[in-house]
Amino acid sequence: MAEESVDDMYCNCDTEMEKKVKEEYFKNEANKKLFGGVWRKAKVCAQNNMRKREKEDKKLTEYNMQAICVYTDGGQTNFYQIFNQAVRIMRSNYSSSFEFHSLHFWLTRAIQILNKPQCKTTYRRTEAEFTGDVNQEMRFGAFTSSSELTNQTHFGKKTCFKIHTCYGANLKAYPVMGNREKEWLIPPYEKFKITSKAKALELSDCDSVFTLNSTGILSNLNCSLRLVIGVIFLRLQLMPLQHR
């Protein structure tokens, strides 16, 4: 179940976290060479997206758009892979050495704003091995790209997924490549049940195909940064005064 995932979904603390991200995390993270570079590079993409933003997406801020642009720009650094590797394994370091709070927050909020009540079947191709069993529950544990299209063969055919997602979102024309790949982004906290491990007509060239049905959400870290802040503040309040 990807237990080490940074799976905060900011439920009931998004306003508070928006303020904290802007005033604290982003100021620090934007000065880091790797993240700062890809963030600045995505500025023009984000501005273009704001100009073509659909009316129903008016809650998307330029920060959300820039997060989408950063994530969907493969570029020479393949930054999304570095980011996702941290998201997969840094649960225990979330309040300390995790370096991507800003991107994680704004990308998560973008997915939540773009998410619609109707579930959707999407497809994912990979060159990786996957060993899950039928009836097993699982999470990808990172931000996971999928597509409405079945023919994205350049992503691989070793292990493929037919995914019924209820918490993912259609990124529309907002990715760097526009709507060419008809990309849907699945958040780290969505759970799935493996309902089949067999060939699927839509993905007949894949070595193995896993069919996944959404079973809800699991967010072990939901609003945990707020709790950490509260605990630190409480400890400071309870500390006895030290006289020199």
Coordinates of N, CA and C in Angstrom, one line a residue:
M1 N 0.8 -1.2 0.0 CA 0.0 0.0 0.0 C 0.8 1.3 0.0
A2 N 2.1 1.1 -0.4 CA 3.0 2.3 -0.5 C 3.0 3.1 0.8
E3 N 3.3 2.4 1.9 CA 3.2 3.0 3.3 C 4.1 4.1 3.5
E4 N 5.2 4.2 2.8 CA 6.1 5.3 3.0 C 5.9 6.5 2.1
S5 N 4.7 6.6 1.5 CA 4.3 7.7 0.6 C 4.1 9.0 1.3
V6 N 4.5 10.1 0.7 CA 4.1 11.4 1.2 C 2.7 11.6 0.5
D7 N 1.7 11.3 1.3 CA 0.3 11.2 0.8 C -0.7 12.3 1.4
D8 N -0.1 13.4 1.9 CA -0.9 14.4 2.4 C -1.9 14.9 1.4
M9 N -3.2 15.0 1.7 CA -4.2 15.5 0.8 C -4.8 16.8 1.3
Y10 N -4.3 17.3 2.4 CA -4.6 18.7 2.9 C -6.1 18.9 3.1
C11 N -6.8 17.8 3.5 CA -8.3 17.9 3.7 C -8.6 18.7 5.0
N12 N -9.3 19.8 4.9 CA -9.7 20.7 6.0 C -8.5 21.5 6.5
C13 N -7.4 21.6 5.7 CA -6.3 22.5 6.1 C -5.7 23.2 4.9
D14 N -6.4 23.1 3.7 CA -5.8 23.7 2.5 C -5.5 25.2 2.6
T15 N -6.4 25.9 3.2 CA -6.2 27.4 3.3 C -5.0 27.7 4.2
E16 N -5.0 27.0 5.3 CA -3.8 27.2 6.2 C -2.5 26.8 5.6
M17 N -2.5 25.7 4.8 CA -1.3 25.3 4.2 C -0.9 26.1 3.0
E18 N -1.9 26.7 2.3 CA -1.6 27.6 1.2 C -0.7 28.8 1.8
K19 N -1.1 29.3 2.9 CA -0.4 30.4 3.5 C 1.0 30.0 4.0
K20 N 1.1 28.8 4.6 CA 2.3 28.3 5.1 C 3.3 28.0 3.9
V21 N 2.8 27.5 2.9 CA 3.6 27.2 1.7 C 4.2 28.5 1.1
K22 N 3.3 29.5 0.9 CA 3.8 30.7 0.3 C 4.8 31.5 1.2
E23 N 4.5 31.5 2.5 CA 5.3 32.3 3.4 C 6.6 31.6 3.9
E24 N 6.6 30.3 3.9 CA 7.7 29.6 4.5 C 8.4 28.6 3.5
Y25 N 7.7 27.5 3.1 CA 8.3 26.5 2.3 C 8.8 27.0 0.9
F26 N 7.9 27.7 0.2 CA 8.3 28.1 -1.1 C 9.5 29.1 -1.2
K27 N 9.6 30.0 -0.2 CA 10.7 30.9 -0.2 C 12.0 30.2 0.0
N28 N 12.0 29.1 0.7 CA 13.2 28.3 0.8 C 13.5 27.4 -0.4
E29 N 12.4 26.7 -0.8 CA 12.6 25.7 -1.9 C 12.9 26.3 -3.2
A30 N 12.4 27.5 -3.5 CA 12.6 28.2 -4.7 C 14.1 28.6 -4.9
N31 N 14.8 28.6 -3.8 CA 16.2 29.0 -3.9 C 17.1 27.8 -4.1
K32 N 16.5 26.6 -4.0 CA 17.3 25.3 -4.3 C 17.6 25.3 -5.8
K33 N 18.8 24.8 -6.2 CA 19.2 24.9 -7.6 C 18.3 24.1 -8.5
L34 N 18.0 22.8 -8.1 CA 17.2 21.9 -9.0 C 15.7 22.4 -9.1
F35 N 15.0 22.5 -7.9 CA 13.6 22.9 -8.0 C 13.5 24.4 -8.5
G36 N 14.3 25.3 -8.0 CA 14.3 26.7 -8.5 C 14.4 26.8 -10.0
G37 N 15.3 26.0 -10.6 CA 15.5 26.0 -12.0 C 14.3 25.6 -12.8
V38 N 13.7 24.4 -12.4 CA 12.5 23.9 -13.2 C 11.3 24.8 -12.9
W39 N 11.2 25.4 -11.7 CA 10.1 26.2 -11.4 C 10.1 27.5 -12.3
R40 N 11.3 28.1 -12.4 CA 11.4 29.3 -13.2 C 11.1 29.0 -14.7
K41 N 11.6 27.9 -15.1 CA 11.4 27.5 -16.5 C 10.0 27.3 -16.9
A42 N 9.1 27.0 -15.9 CA 7.7 26.7 -16.1 C 6.9 27.9 -16.1
K43 N 7.5 29.1 -15.8 CA 6.7 30.3 -15.7 C 5.9 30.7 -16.9
V44 N 6.5 30.6 -18.1 CA 5.8 31.0 -19.3 C 4.7 30.1 -19.6
C45 N 4.9 28.8 -19.4 CA 3.8 27.8 -19.6 C 2.6 28.1 -18.7
A46 N 2.9 28.5 -17.4 CA 1.8 28.8 -16.4 C 1.1 30.0 -16.9
Q47 N 1.8 31.0 -17.3 CA 1.1 32.3 -17.8 C 0.2 32.0 -19.0
N48 N 0.7 31.2 -19.9 CA -0.1 30.8 -21.1 C -1.4 30.1 -20.6
N49 N -1.2 29.2 -19.7 CA -2.3 28.4 -19.1 C -3.4 29.3 -18.5
M50 N -2.9 30.3 -17.8 CA -3.9 31.3 -17.1 C -4.7 32.0 -18.2
R51 N -4.1 32.3 -19.3 CA -4.8 33.0 -20.4 C -5.9 32.1 -21.0
K52 N -5.6 30.8 -21.1 CA -6.5 29.9 -21.7 C -7.4 29.1 -20.7
R53 N -7.3 29.4 -19.5 CA -8.0 28.7 -18.4 C -9.5 28.7 -18.7
E54 N -10.1 27.5 -18.5 CA -11.5 27.4 -18.7 C -12.3 28.0 -17.6
K55 N -13.5 28.4 -17.8 CA -14.3 29.1 -16.7 C -14.5 28.1 -15.6
E56 N -14.7 26.9 -15.8 CA -15.0 25.9 -14.7 C -13.7 25.7 -13.9
D57 N -12.6 26.1 -14.4 CA -11.3 25.9 -13.7 C -10.8 27.2 -13.0
K58 N -11.7 28.1 -12.8 CA -11.3 29.5 -12.3 C -10.6 29.4 -10.9
K59 N -10.7 28.3 -10.2 CA -10.1 28.2 -8.9 C -8.6 27.9 -9.0
L60 N -8.2 27.5 -10.2 CA -6.8 27.2 -10.4 C -6.0 28.5 -10.4
T61 N -5.0 28.5 -9.6 CA -4.1 29.7 -9.5 C -2.9 29.5 -10.4
E62 N -2.2 30.6 -10.6 CA -0.9 30.5 -11.4 C 0.0 29.5 -10.8
Y63 N 0.0 29.4 -9.4 CA 0.9 28.4 -8.7 C 0.5 27.0 -9.1
N64 N -0.9 26.7 -9.2 CA -1.3 25.4 -9.6 C -0.9 25.1 -11.0
M65 N -1.1 26.1 -11.9 CA -0.7 25.9 -13.3 C 0.8 25.6 -13.4
Q66 N 1.6 26.4 -12.6 CA 3.0 26.2 -12.7 C 3.5 24.8 -12.2
A67 N 2.7 24.3 -11.2 CA 3.0 23.0 -10.7 C 2.7 21.9 -11.8
I68 N 1.6 22.1 -12.5 CA 1.3 21.2 -13.6 C 2.4 21.2 -14.7
C69 N 2.8 22.5 -15.0 CA 3.9 22.6 -16.0 C 5.2 22.0 -15.6
V70 N 5.6 22.2 -14.4 CA 6.8 21.5 -13.8 C 6.7 20.0 -13.9
Y71 N 5.6 19.5 -13.5 CA 5.4 18.0 -13.5 C 5.4 17.4 -14.9
T72 N 4.8 18.1 -15.8 CA 4.6 17.5 -17.2 C 5.7 17.8 -18.1
D73 N 6.7 18.6 -17.7 CA 7.9 18.9 -18.6 C 9.0 17.9 -18.3
G74 N 9.1 16.9 -19.2 CA 10.2 15.9 -19.0 C 11.6 16.6 -18.9
G75 N 11.9 17.3 -19.9 CA 13.1 18.1 -20.0 C 14.3 17.2 -19.8
Q76 N 15.5 17.8 -19.7 CA 16.7 17.0 -19.6 C 16.9 16.4 -18.2
T77 N 16.3 17.0 -17.2 CA 16.5 16.6 -15.9 C 15.5 15.5 -15.5
N78 N 14.4 15.3 -16.2 CA 13.4 14.4 -15.8 C 13.0 14.6 -14.4
F79 N 12.8 15.9 -14.1 CA 12.5 16.3 -12.7 C 11.4 15.5 -12.0
Y80 N 10.3 15.2 -12.8 CA 9.2 14.5 -12.2 C 9.6 13.2 -11.6
Q81 N 10.6 12.5 -12.2 CA 11.1 11.3 -11.6 C 11.8 11.5 -10.3
I82 N 12.6 12.5 -10.2 CA 13.2 12.9 -8.9 C 12.2 13.2 -7.8
F83 N 11.2 14.0 -8.2 CA 10.1 14.4 -7.3 C 9.3 13.2 -6.9
N84 N 8.9 12.4 -7.8 CA 8.1 11.2 -7.4 C 8.9 10.2 -6.6
Q85 N 10.2 10.1 -6.8 CA 10.9 9.2 -5.9 C 10.9 9.6 -4.5
A86 N 11.0 10.9 -4.3 CA 10.9 11.5 -2.9 C 9.5 11.3 -2.4
V87 N 8.5 11.5 -3.2 CA 7.1 11.3 -2.7 C 6.8 9.9 -2.3
R88 N 7.4 8.9 -3.0 CA 7.2 7.5 -2.7 C 7.8 7.1 -1.4
I89 N 8.9 7.7 -0.9 CA 9.6 7.1 0.2 C 9.9 8.0 1.4
M90 N 9.4 9.2 1.3 CA 9.9 10.2 2.4 C 8.8 10.5 3.4
R91 N 7.9 9.6 3.7 CA 6.9 9.8 4.7 C 7.5 10.2 6.0
S92 N 8.5 9.5 6.5 CA 9.1 9.7 7.8 C 9.9 11.0 7.8
N93 N 10.2 11.5 6.7 CA 11.0 12.8 6.6 C 10.1 14.0 6.2
Y94 N 8.8 13.8 6.1 CA 7.9 14.8 5.6 C 8.1 16.2 6.3
S95 N 8.2 16.1 7.6 CA 8.3 17.4 8.4 C 9.8 17.9 8.5
S96 N 10.7 17.1 7.9 CA 12.1 17.5 8.1 C 12.8 17.8 6.8
S97 N 13.3 16.7 6.1 CA 14.1 16.8 5.0 C 13.4 16.7 3.6
F98 N 12.1 16.5 3.6 CA 11.4 16.5 2.3 C 11.5 17.9 1.7
E99 N 11.9 18.0 0.4 CA 12.3 19.2 -0.2 C 11.3 19.8 -1.2
F100 N 10.1 19.2 -1.3 CA 9.2 19.6 -2.3 C 7.8 19.9 -1.8
H101 N 7.7 20.5 -0.6 CA 6.4 20.8 -0.1 C 5.5 21.7 -1.0
S102 N 6.2 22.7 -1.6 CA 5.4 23.6 -2.5 C 4.8 22.9 -3.7
L103 N 5.6 22.2 -4.4 CA 5.1 21.5 -5.6 C 4.1 20.4 -5.2
H104 N 4.3 19.7 -4.1 CA 3.4 18.7 -3.7 C 2.0 19.3 -3.4
F105 N 2.0 20.4 -2.7 CA 0.8 21.1 -2.3 C 0.1 21.6 -3.5
W106 N 0.7 22.4 -4.3 CA 0.0 23.0 -5.5 C -0.4 22.0 -6.5
L107 N 0.4 20.9 -6.7 CA -0.1 19.9 -7.6 C -1.2 19.1 -7.1
T108 N -1.2 18.8 -5.8 CA -2.4 18.1 -5.2 C -3.6 18.9 -5.3
R109 N -3.5 20.2 -5.0 CA -4.7 21.1 -5.1 C -5.2 21.2 -6.5
A110 N -4.3 21.2 -7.5 CA -4.7 21.3 -8.9 C -5.5 20.0 -9.2
I111 N -5.1 18.9 -8.8 CA -5.8 17.6 -9.1 C -7.2 17.7 -8.4
Q112 N -7.3 18.2 -7.2 CA -8.5 18.3 -6.5 C -9.5 19.3 -7.1
I113 N -9.0 20.4 -7.6 CA -9.8 21.4 -8.3 C -10.3 20.8 -9.6
L114 N -9.5 20.1 -10.3 CA -9.9 19.6 -11.7 C -10.7 18.3 -11.6
N115 N -10.7 17.6 -10.4 CA -11.4 16.4 -10.3 C -12.9 16.6 -10.4
K116 N -13.6 15.7 -11.1 CA -15.0 15.7 -11.3 C -15.7 14.6 -10.6
P117 N -17.0 14.7 -10.3 CA -17.7 13.6 -9.5 C -17.7 12.2 -10.3
Q118 N -17.6 12.3 -11.6 CA -17.7 11.0 -12.4 C -16.3 10.4 -12.4
C119 N -16.3 9.1 -12.2 CA -15.1 8.3 -12.3 C -14.7 8.1 -13.8
K120 N -13.5 7.7 -14.0 CA -13.0 7.6 -15.4 C -12.1 6.4 -15.6
T121 N -12.2 5.8 -16.7 CA -11.2 4.7 -17.1 C -10.1 5.3 -17.9
T122 N -8.9 5.1 -17.4 CA -7.7 5.6 -18.0 C -6.7 4.4 -18.2
Y123 N -5.6 4.7 -18.9 CA -4.6 3.6 -19.2 C -3.2 4.1 -18.9
R124 N -2.4 3.2 -18.4 CA -1.0 3.5 -18.1 C -0.1 2.4 -18.6
R125 N 0.9 2.7 -19.3 CA 1.9 1.8 -19.8 C 3.3 2.0 -19.2
T126 N 4.0 1.0 -18.8 CA 5.3 1.1 -18.2 C 6.2 0.0 -18.7
E127 N 7.5 0.2 -18.5 CA 8.5 -0.9 -18.8 C 9.0 -1.5 -17.4
A128 N 8.2 -1.3 -16.4 CA 8.6 -1.8 -15.1 C 7.8 -3.1 -14.8
E129 N 8.3 -3.8 -13.8 CA 7.7 -5.1 -13.3 C 6.7 -4.7 -12.2
F130 N 5.6 -5.4 -12.2 CA 4.6 -5.2 -11.1 C 4.1 -6.6 -10.7
T131 N 4.1 -6.9 -9.4 CA 3.8 -8.2 -8.9 C 2.5 -8.3 -8.0
G132 N 1.6 -7.4 -8.1 CA 0.4 -7.5 -7.3 C -0.5 -8.7 -7.6
D133 N -1.4 -9.0 -6.7 CA -2.3 -10.1 -6.9 C -3.7 -9.7 -7.0
V134 N -4.6 -10.5 -7.6 CA -6.0 -10.2 -7.7 C -6.6 -10.1 -6.3
N135 N -7.4 -9.1 -6.1 CA -8.1 -8.7 -4.8 C -7.2 -8.0 -3.8
Q136 N -6.0 -7.8 -4.2 CA -5.1 -7.0 -3.3 C -5.4 -5.5 -3.5
E137 N -5.3 -4.8 -2.4 CA -5.5 -3.3 -2.4 C -4.1 -2.7 -2.6
M138 N -4.0 -1.6 -3.3 CA -2.7 -1.0 -3.6 C -2.9 0.5 -3.8
R139 N -1.8 1.2 -3.7 CA -1.7 2.6 -4.1 C -0.4 2.7 -5.0
F140 N -0.5 3.7 -5.9 CA 0.8 4.0 -6.6 C 1.7 4.7 -5.7
G141 N 1.2 5.5 -4.8 CA 2.1 6.1 -3.8 C 2.8 7.3 -4.3
A142 N 2.6 7.8 -5.5 CA 3.2 8.9 -6.1 C 2.2 9.5 -7.0
F143 N 2.5 10.7 -7.6 CA 1.7 11.3 -8.6 C 1.8 10.4 -9.9
T144 N 0.7 9.9 -10.4 CA 0.8 8.9 -11.5 C 0.1 9.3 -12.7
S145 N 0.8 9.4 -13.8 CA 0.2 9.8 -15.1 C -0.5 8.6 -15.8
S146 N -1.6 8.9 -16.3 CA -2.3 7.9 -17.2 C -3.0 8.7 -18.3
S147 N -3.6 8.0 -19.2 CA -4.2 8.6 -20.4 C -5.5 8.0 -20.8
E148 N -6.3 8.8 -21.4 CA -7.5 8.3 -22.0 C -7.2 7.4 -23.2
L149 N -6.0 7.6 -23.8 CA -5.6 6.8 -25.0 C -5.0 5.5 -24.6
T150 N -5.1 4.5 -25.4 CA -4.5 3.2 -25.2 C -3.3 3.0 -26.0
N151 N -2.9 3.9 -26.9 CA -1.9 3.7 -27.9 C -0.6 4.4 -27.5
Q152 N -0.4 4.8 -26.3 CA 0.8 5.5 -25.9 C 2.0 4.6 -25.7
T153 N 2.4 3.9 -26.8 CA 3.3 2.7 -26.7 C 4.7 3.2 -26.4
H154 N 5.1 4.4 -26.5 CA 6.4 4.9 -26.2 C 6.7 4.8 -24.7
F155 N 5.6 4.7 -23.9 CA 5.8 4.6 -22.4 C 6.1 3.1 -22.0
G156 N 5.9 2.2 -22.9 CA 6.2 0.8 -22.6 C 5.1 -0.2 -22.8
K157 N 5.4 -1.5 -22.7 CA 4.4 -2.5 -22.8 C 4.7 -3.7 -21.9
K158 N 5.6 -3.6 -21.0 CA 5.9 -4.7 -20.1 C 4.8 -4.9 -19.1
T159 N 4.5 -3.8 -18.3 CA 3.3 -3.9 -17.4 C 2.4 -2.7 -17.7
C160 N 1.2 -3.0 -18.0 CA 0.2 -1.9 -18.3 C -1.0 -2.0 -17.3
F161 N -1.7 -0.9 -17.2 CA -2.8 -0.8 -16.2 C -4.0 -0.2 -16.9
K162 N -5.1 -0.8 -16.6 CA -6.4 -0.2 -17.0 C -7.0 0.2 -15.6
I163 N -7.2 1.5 -15.5 CA -7.4 2.1 -14.2 C -8.8 2.8 -14.2
H164 N -9.6 2.5 -13.2 CA -10.9 3.2 -13.0 C -10.6 4.1 -11.8
T165 N -10.3 5.4 -12.1 CA -10.0 6.3 -11.1 C -11.2 7.3 -10.8
C166 N -11.3 7.5 -9.5 CA -12.4 8.5 -9.0 C -11.8 9.7 -8.4
Y167 N -10.5 9.8 -8.2 CA -9.9 10.9 -7.6 C -8.8 11.6 -8.4
G168 N -8.6 11.0 -9.6 CA -7.7 11.6 -10.6 C -8.3 12.7 -11.3
A169 N -7.5 13.4 -12.1 CA -8.1 14.6 -12.8 C -7.5 14.7 -14.2
N170 N -8.4 15.1 -15.1 CA -8.0 15.4 -16.5 C -7.3 16.7 -16.5
L171 N -6.0 16.7 -17.0 CA -5.2 17.9 -17.0 C -5.5 18.8 -18.2
K172 N -6.4 18.3 -19.1 CA -6.9 19.0 -20.2 C -5.7 19.5 -21.1
A173 N -5.7 20.8 -21.5 CA -4.6 21.3 -22.3 C -3.5 22.0 -21.5
Y174 N -3.5 21.8 -20.2 CA -2.6 22.5 -19.3 C -1.2 21.9 -19.2
P175 N -0.9 20.7 -19.6 CA 0.4 20.2 -19.6 C 1.3 20.9 -20.6
V176 N 2.6 20.7 -20.5 CA 3.5 21.4 -21.4 C 3.2 21.0 -22.9
M177 N 2.8 19.7 -23.1 CA 2.5 19.3 -24.5 C 1.1 19.5 -24.8
G178 N 0.4 20.2 -24.1 CA -1.0 20.5 -24.4 C -1.9 19.2 -24.1
N179 N -2.9 19.0 -24.9 CA -3.8 17.9 -24.7 C -3.5 16.7 -25.6
R180 N -2.2 16.7 -26.1 CA -1.9 15.6 -27.1 C -2.0 14.2 -26.5
E181 N -1.6 14.1 -25.2 CA -1.6 12.8 -24.6 C -2.8 12.5 -23.8
K182 N -3.7 13.5 -23.7 CA -5.0 13.3 -22.9 C -4.7 12.8 -21.5
E183 N -3.8 13.5 -20.9 CA -3.3 13.0 -19.6 C -4.2 13.2 -18.4
W184 N -4.3 12.2 -17.6 CA -5.0 12.2 -16.3 C -4.0 11.9 -15.2
L185 N -4.0 12.7 -14.2 CA -3.1 12.6 -13.1 C -3.7 12.0 -11.8
I186 N -3.2 10.9 -11.3 CA -3.8 10.3 -10.1 C -2.9 10.6 -8.9
P187 N -3.6 11.0 -7.8 CA -2.8 11.5 -6.6 C -2.3 10.3 -5.8
P188 N -1.3 10.5 -5.0 CA -0.7 9.4 -4.2 C -1.6 8.7 -3.2
Y189 N -2.7 9.4 -2.8 CA -3.6 8.9 -1.8 C -4.7 8.1 -2.3
E190 N -4.9 7.9 -3.6 CA -6.0 7.1 -4.1 C -5.7 5.6 -4.0
K191 N -6.6 4.8 -3.4 CA -6.5 3.4 -3.3 C -7.2 2.6 -4.4
F192 N -6.7 1.5 -4.8 CA -7.3 0.7 -5.8 C -7.3 -0.8 -5.4
K193 N -8.2 -1.5 -6.0 CA -8.3 -3.0 -5.8 C -7.9 -3.6 -7.2
I194 N -7.0 -4.6 -7.2 CA -6.7 -5.3 -8.4 C -7.8 -6.3 -8.7
T195 N -8.5 -6.1 -9.8 CA -9.6 -6.9 -10.1 C -9.3 -8.0 -11.2
S196 N -8.2 -7.7 -11.9 CA -7.8 -8.7 -12.9 C -6.3 -8.6 -13.2
K197 N -5.8 -9.7 -13.6 CA -4.4 -9.8 -14.1 C -4.4 -10.6 -15.4
A198 N -4.9 -10.0 -16.4 CA -5.1 -10.7 -17.7 C -5.0 -9.8 -18.9
K199 N -4.8 -10.3 -20.0 CA -4.8 -9.5 -21.2 C -6.1 -8.7 -21.4
A200 N -5.9 -7.5 -21.8 CA -7.1 -6.7 -22.1 C -7.1 -6.3 -23.5
L201 N -8.3 -6.3 -24.1 CA -8.4 -6.0 -25.5 C -7.8 -4.6 -25.9
E202 N -8.0 -3.6 -25.0 CA -7.5 -2.3 -25.3 C -6.0 -2.2 -25.3
L203 N -5.3 -3.2 -24.6 CA -3.9 -3.1 -24.4 C -3.3 -4.5 -24.8
S204 N -3.7 -5.0 -25.9 CA -3.4 -6.4 -26.3 C -1.9 -6.6 -26.5
D205 N -1.1 -5.5 -26.8 CA 0.3 -5.7 -27.0 C 1.1 -5.8 -25.7
C206 N 0.5 -5.5 -24.6 CA 1.2 -5.5 -23.3 C 1.5 -6.9 -22.8
D207 N 2.6 -7.1 -22.1 CA 3.0 -8.4 -21.6 C 2.0 -8.8 -20.5
S208 N 1.7 -7.9 -19.6 CA 0.7 -8.1 -18.5 C -0.1 -6.9 -18.3
V209 N -1.4 -7.1 -18.0 CA -2.3 -6.0 -17.8 C -3.0 -6.1 -16.5
F210 N -2.9 -5.1 -15.6 CA -3.6 -5.1 -14.3 C -4.8 -4.2 -14.4
T211 N -6.0 -4.7 -14.1 CA -7.2 -3.8 -14.0 C -7.4 -3.4 -12.6
L212 N -7.5 -2.1 -12.4 CA -7.6 -1.5 -11.0 C -8.9 -0.7 -10.9
N213 N -9.6 -0.9 -9.8 CA -10.8 -0.2 -9.5 C -10.6 0.6 -8.2
S214 N -11.0 1.9 -8.3 CA -10.8 2.8 -7.1 C -11.6 2.3 -5.9
T215 N -11.0 2.3 -4.8 CA -11.7 1.9 -3.5 C -11.7 3.0 -2.5
G216 N -11.3 4.2 -2.9 CA -11.3 5.3 -1.9 C -10.0 5.9 -1.8
I217 N -9.7 6.5 -0.6 CA -8.5 7.2 -0.3 C -7.9 6.7 1.0
L218 N -6.6 6.9 1.1 CA -5.8 6.7 2.3 C -4.7 7.8 2.4
S219 N -4.9 8.7 3.4 CA -3.9 9.8 3.5 C -3.4 9.7 4.9
N220 N -2.3 9.0 5.1 CA -1.7 8.9 6.4 C -1.2 10.2 7.0
L221 N -0.8 11.1 6.1 CA -0.2 12.4 6.5 C -1.1 13.5 6.4
N222 N -2.4 13.3 6.3 CA -3.3 14.4 6.1 C -3.1 15.5 7.1
C223 N -2.8 16.7 6.7 CA -2.7 17.9 7.6 C -1.7 17.6 8.7
S224 N -0.7 16.7 8.5 CA 0.2 16.4 9.6 C 1.2 17.5 9.9
L225 N 1.5 18.4 8.9 CA 2.3 19.5 9.2 C 1.7 20.5 10.1
R226 N 0.4 20.6 10.0 CA -0.3 21.5 10.9 C -0.2 21.0 12.3
L227 N -0.3 19.6 12.5 CA -0.2 19.0 13.8 C 1.2 19.2 14.4
V228 N 2.2 19.1 13.5 CA 3.6 19.2 14.0 C 3.8 20.7 14.5
I229 N 3.2 21.6 13.7 CA 3.4 23.0 14.1 C 2.7 23.3 15.4
G230 N 1.5 22.7 15.6 CA 0.7 22.8 16.8 C 1.5 22.2 18.0
V231 N 2.1 21.1 17.8 CA 2.8 20.4 18.9 C 4.0 21.3 19.4
I232 N 4.7 21.8 18.4 CA 5.9 22.6 18.7 C 5.5 23.9 19.4
F233 N 4.4 24.5 19.0 CA 3.9 25.7 19.7 C 3.5 25.4 21.1
L234 N 2.8 24.2 21.3 CA 2.3 23.8 22.6 C 3.5 23.6 23.5
R235 N 4.6 22.9 23.0 CA 5.8 22.7 23.8 C 6.4 24.0 24.2
L236 N 6.5 24.9 23.3 CA 7.0 26.2 23.7 C 6.2 26.9 24.7
Q237 N 4.9 26.8 24.7 CA 4.1 27.4 25.7 C 4.3 26.8 27.0
L238 N 4.6 25.5 27.1 CA 4.7 24.8 28.3 C 6.1 24.8 28.9
M239 N 7.0 25.2 28.2 CA 8.4 25.3 28.7 C 8.6 26.3 29.8
P240 N 9.2 25.9 30.9 CA 9.4 26.9 32.0 C 10.4 27.9 31.6
L241 N 10.2 29.1 32.1 CA 11.1 30.2 31.8 C 12.5 29.9 32.4
Q242 N 13.5 30.2 31.7 CA 14.9 30.0 32.1 C 15.5 31.3 32.5
H243 N 15.9 31.5 33.7 CA 16.6 32.8 34.1 C 18.1 32.6 34.0
R244 N 18.7 33.6 33.5 CA 20.2 33.5 33.4 C 20.8 33.9 34.7

